[in-house]
């Protein structure tokens, strides 16, 4: 049911702490584009909501007080197109998708607004996105977002990525616009009011229980055994 592998952050084959861009906890990629000052530390944390053992914690170790043009930072998850054919994209019967995850902040960045968006990728290489915003606090919350089915283009049917999930924690205002609620070819990847997570070394972000499922309802997180998740990773 859950199209996300290792959404509970329990598999971390590369280690438990990471300071560079790229993959850390299995399947979760972190990138900072154009950032000339900032640095973060990413860890597999045992701070997690009830029913979970682990989360991914991101802590700012060097600040980026001013976000310049072209700069942004986000968590990314990619799904191969061949694993998404049940979505019936490119047809009038295209299925809705629901994203859910648990997140919290440190007390210093409680009340920050961040963005979540989906980007789908068709056979011609054209991307379409939808965006949403969410506001974190220093206590765990579950966030849920439903996205309309993609009727206009067909997701590729091969092992290249067909869909990407992004959690955006910082971006220049050039990327900001009102929430995009239908599939649109756009560079406005964050929602107006986006906060700068990278502005203070007292800022933390925790995430776990990441789920992407077909339909318009967020069901309880699908826990899989460690062995199954490790095999899928």
Short mmCIF file of C-alpha atoms in Angstrom, two decimals:
data_model
loop_
_atom_site.label_atom_id
_atom_site.label_comp_id
_atom_site.label_asym_id
_atom_site.label_seq_id
_atom_site.Cartn_x
_atom_site.Cartn_y
_atom_site.Cartn_z
CA UNK A 1 0.00 0.00 0.00
CA UNK A 2 2.78 2.45 0.86
CA UNK A 3 4.72 3.39 -2.29
CA UNK A 4 7.54 4.76 -0.12
CA UNK A 5 10.30 2.34 0.90
CA UNK A 6 11.82 2.83 4.36
CA UNK A 7 9.35 5.56 5.28
CA UNK A 8 9.91 4.78 8.97
CA UNK A 9 13.66 5.49 8.63
CA UNK A 10 14.61 2.15 10.16
CA UNK A 11 17.18 1.10 7.52
CA UNK A 12 20.41 3.14 7.41
CA UNK A 13 23.07 1.02 5.74
CA UNK A 14 25.52 3.91 5.17
CA UNK A 15 25.81 4.78 8.86
CA UNK A 16 23.89 6.85 11.39
CA UNK A 17 25.22 10.39 10.78
CA UNK A 18 25.92 12.33 7.56
CA UNK A 19 27.32 15.78 6.82
CA UNK A 20 27.43 15.87 3.01
CA UNK A 21 24.70 16.08 0.40
CA UNK A 22 23.28 12.86 -1.04
CA UNK A 23 21.78 9.73 0.43
CA UNK A 24 22.04 9.01 4.15
CA UNK A 25 19.21 7.01 5.66
CA UNK A 26 18.25 4.63 2.87
CA UNK A 27 16.12 6.13 0.06
CA UNK A 28 16.09 9.67 1.54
CA UNK A 29 18.28 12.09 -0.43
CA UNK A 30 19.30 15.53 0.85
CA UNK A 31 20.43 18.35 -1.43
CA UNK A 32 21.52 21.98 -1.01
CA UNK A 33 21.87 23.93 -4.25
CA UNK A 34 24.02 27.04 -4.50
CA UNK A 35 24.50 27.25 -0.74
CA UNK A 36 27.89 28.88 -0.13
CA UNK A 37 27.80 29.05 3.66
CA UNK A 38 25.53 26.55 5.32
CA UNK A 39 26.16 23.05 6.61
CA UNK A 40 23.86 20.52 8.25
CA UNK A 41 24.18 17.26 10.12
CA UNK A 42 21.71 14.47 9.35
CA UNK A 43 21.24 11.60 11.78
CA UNK A 44 19.09 8.55 12.32
CA UNK A 45 17.41 9.71 15.53
CA UNK A 46 15.49 7.77 18.17
CA UNK A 47 13.26 10.82 18.72
CA UNK A 48 10.10 9.50 17.08
CA UNK A 49 6.31 9.60 17.53
CA UNK A 50 4.40 6.82 19.26
CA UNK A 51 4.56 3.60 17.24
CA UNK A 52 7.89 4.46 15.56
CA UNK A 53 11.48 3.76 16.58
CA UNK A 54 13.42 6.14 14.33
CA UNK A 55 13.24 9.43 12.46
CA UNK A 56 15.60 11.46 10.32
CA UNK A 57 16.90 14.52 12.17
CA UNK A 58 18.41 17.46 10.32
CA UNK A 59 20.35 19.98 12.42
CA UNK A 60 21.89 23.21 11.10
CA UNK A 61 25.58 23.42 12.01
CA UNK A 62 26.51 26.49 9.91
CA UNK A 63 23.87 29.06 9.02
CA UNK A 64 22.79 30.52 5.68
CA UNK A 65 21.21 33.76 6.84
CA UNK A 66 20.43 35.08 3.36
CA UNK A 67 19.03 32.80 0.64
CA UNK A 68 20.28 34.04 -2.74
CA UNK A 69 18.76 33.53 -6.17
CA UNK A 70 18.93 29.88 -7.22
CA UNK A 71 19.53 28.58 -3.70
CA UNK A 72 17.34 25.94 -2.10
CA UNK A 73 17.52 22.87 0.16
CA UNK A 74 15.25 19.85 0.38
CA UNK A 75 14.70 16.16 1.12
CA UNK A 76 13.87 14.13 -2.01
CA UNK A 77 12.42 10.69 -2.60
CA UNK A 78 12.23 9.14 -6.11
CA UNK A 79 9.96 6.34 -7.37
CA UNK A 80 10.61 4.45 -10.58
CA UNK A 81 7.96 4.90 -13.28
CA UNK A 82 7.48 1.16 -13.69
CA UNK A 83 6.21 1.02 -10.10
CA UNK A 84 3.52 3.64 -10.75
CA UNK A 85 1.52 2.26 -13.65
CA UNK A 86 -1.47 1.55 -11.37
CA UNK A 87 -2.01 5.34 -11.20
CA UNK A 88 -3.51 5.28 -14.73
CA UNK A 89 -1.86 8.61 -15.54
CA UNK A 90 -2.73 10.19 -18.87
CA UNK A 91 -6.32 8.90 -18.69
CA UNK A 92 -9.62 10.24 -17.38
CA UNK A 93 -9.40 7.58 -14.65
CA UNK A 94 -6.12 8.86 -13.21
CA UNK A 95 -5.92 8.05 -9.50
CA UNK A 96 -5.53 10.57 -6.71
CA UNK A 97 -2.53 10.32 -4.41
CA UNK A 98 -2.27 11.04 -0.69
CA UNK A 99 1.00 11.94 1.03
CA UNK A 100 1.36 11.71 4.80
CA UNK A 101 4.26 12.00 7.23
CA UNK A 102 5.09 12.86 10.83
CA UNK A 103 7.28 15.90 11.48
CA UNK A 104 8.44 18.16 14.30
CA UNK A 105 10.91 20.98 14.90
CA UNK A 106 13.10 22.31 17.68
CA UNK A 107 11.52 24.96 19.88
CA UNK A 108 13.55 27.63 18.04
CA UNK A 109 11.91 26.98 14.65
CA UNK A 110 8.50 25.99 15.97
CA UNK A 111 5.95 27.73 13.75
CA UNK A 112 8.14 27.58 10.64
CA UNK A 113 6.32 27.00 7.36
CA UNK A 114 7.87 24.55 4.92
CA UNK A 115 6.67 23.08 1.62
CA UNK A 116 5.90 19.64 0.24
CA UNK A 117 5.44 18.95 -3.43
CA UNK A 118 5.09 16.14 -5.93
CA UNK A 119 6.73 16.21 -9.33
CA UNK A 120 5.84 13.67 -12.01
CA UNK A 121 7.94 12.83 -15.02
CA UNK A 122 6.59 11.67 -18.36
CA UNK A 123 8.29 9.79 -21.18
CA UNK A 124 9.21 13.04 -22.98
CA UNK A 125 11.01 14.41 -19.95
CA UNK A 126 8.41 17.03 -19.06
CA UNK A 127 7.77 17.53 -15.33
CA UNK A 128 4.53 18.70 -13.70
CA UNK A 129 4.22 19.69 -10.04
CA UNK A 130 1.70 20.32 -7.28
CA UNK A 131 2.68 22.12 -4.06
CA UNK A 132 1.38 22.37 -0.50
CA UNK A 133 2.63 23.99 2.73
CA UNK A 134 2.78 22.79 6.34
CA UNK A 135 3.71 24.39 9.66
CA UNK A 136 5.84 22.49 12.15
CA UNK A 137 5.85 22.75 15.94
CA UNK A 138 8.09 21.27 18.60
CA UNK A 139 5.67 18.35 19.07
CA UNK A 140 5.06 15.54 16.60
CA UNK A 141 2.22 16.07 14.12
CA UNK A 142 0.95 13.97 11.24
CA UNK A 143 0.49 15.96 8.04
CA UNK A 144 -1.66 14.73 5.14
CA UNK A 145 -2.10 16.09 1.61
CA UNK A 146 -4.17 14.80 -1.30
CA UNK A 147 -3.14 15.44 -4.92
CA UNK A 148 -5.39 15.12 -7.97
CA UNK A 149 -4.74 12.40 -10.52
CA UNK A 150 -2.56 13.27 -13.51
CA UNK A 151 -4.83 13.12 -16.58
CA UNK A 152 -2.68 15.13 -19.00
CA UNK A 153 0.57 13.20 -19.29
CA UNK A 154 1.56 9.56 -18.85
CA UNK A 155 4.25 8.63 -16.35
CA UNK A 156 7.10 6.74 -18.02
CA UNK A 157 7.13 2.92 -17.74
CA UNK A 158 10.78 2.13 -17.06
CA UNK A 159 13.32 2.32 -14.24
CA UNK A 160 13.87 6.06 -14.54
CA UNK A 161 12.07 8.17 -11.96
CA UNK A 162 8.38 8.70 -12.64
CA UNK A 163 7.46 10.58 -9.48
CA UNK A 164 9.40 12.59 -6.92
CA UNK A 165 8.39 13.71 -3.44
CA UNK A 166 10.12 16.82 -2.07
CA UNK A 167 10.16 18.31 1.43
CA UNK A 168 11.52 21.83 0.95
CA UNK A 169 13.14 23.48 3.99
CA UNK A 170 14.64 26.58 2.34
CA UNK A 171 14.36 28.35 -1.00
CA UNK A 172 14.85 31.78 -2.53
CA UNK A 173 11.69 33.81 -3.01
CA UNK A 174 12.04 33.35 -6.80
CA UNK A 175 10.69 29.84 -6.22
CA UNK A 176 7.67 31.01 -4.17
CA UNK A 177 4.06 31.23 -5.30
CA UNK A 178 0.60 30.39 -4.03
CA UNK A 179 -0.01 26.65 -3.61
CA UNK A 180 -0.29 24.90 -6.98
CA UNK A 181 -3.25 22.53 -6.74
CA UNK A 182 -3.34 21.12 -10.28
CA UNK A 183 -0.50 19.55 -12.25
CA UNK A 184 1.49 22.46 -13.71
CA UNK A 185 4.81 22.89 -15.48
CA UNK A 186 6.31 25.44 -13.08
CA UNK A 187 9.49 26.44 -11.29
CA UNK A 188 7.52 27.72 -8.27
CA UNK A 189 8.37 24.77 -6.07
CA UNK A 190 7.57 26.26 -2.65
CA UNK A 191 4.50 27.98 -1.25
CA UNK A 192 4.46 31.67 -0.38
CA UNK A 193 5.55 32.22 3.23
CA UNK A 194 8.29 29.57 3.14
CA UNK A 195 10.61 29.84 6.16
CA UNK A 196 14.39 29.58 6.08
CA UNK A 197 15.26 26.49 8.10
CA UNK A 198 18.96 27.23 7.61
CA UNK A 199 18.92 30.58 9.44
CA UNK A 200 19.94 29.31 12.89
CA UNK A 201 22.05 26.55 14.42
CA UNK A 202 19.22 26.11 16.93
CA UNK A 203 16.92 24.81 14.18
CA UNK A 204 16.12 21.09 13.92
CA UNK A 205 13.77 19.17 11.64
CA UNK A 206 12.58 15.60 12.29
CA UNK A 207 10.59 13.43 9.87
CA UNK A 208 9.34 9.82 9.81
CA UNK A 209 6.31 7.77 8.85
CA UNK A 210 6.47 8.95 5.23
CA UNK A 211 3.68 7.39 3.20
CA UNK A 212 2.40 7.79 -0.37
CA UNK A 213 -0.73 5.87 -1.24
CA UNK A 214 -3.31 5.68 -3.98
CA UNK A 215 -6.60 7.37 -3.14
CA UNK A 216 -7.87 10.43 -1.30
CA UNK A 217 -7.59 9.12 2.28
CA UNK A 218 -4.55 8.84 4.53
CA UNK A 219 -4.66 5.41 6.15
CA UNK A 220 -2.57 4.37 9.17
CA UNK A 221 1.12 4.04 8.37
CA UNK A 222 1.96 0.66 6.86
CA UNK A 223 4.68 -0.82 9.04
CA UNK A 224 6.78 -3.46 7.28
CA UNK A 225 9.28 -5.76 8.97
CA UNK A 226 12.94 -4.74 9.00
CA UNK A 227 13.92 -7.64 6.77
CA UNK A 228 11.36 -6.68 4.12
CA UNK A 229 12.36 -3.02 4.18
CA UNK A 230 16.05 -3.93 3.96
CA UNK A 231 15.36 -6.16 0.95
CA UNK A 232 13.37 -3.41 -0.79
CA UNK A 233 16.12 -0.86 -0.07
#
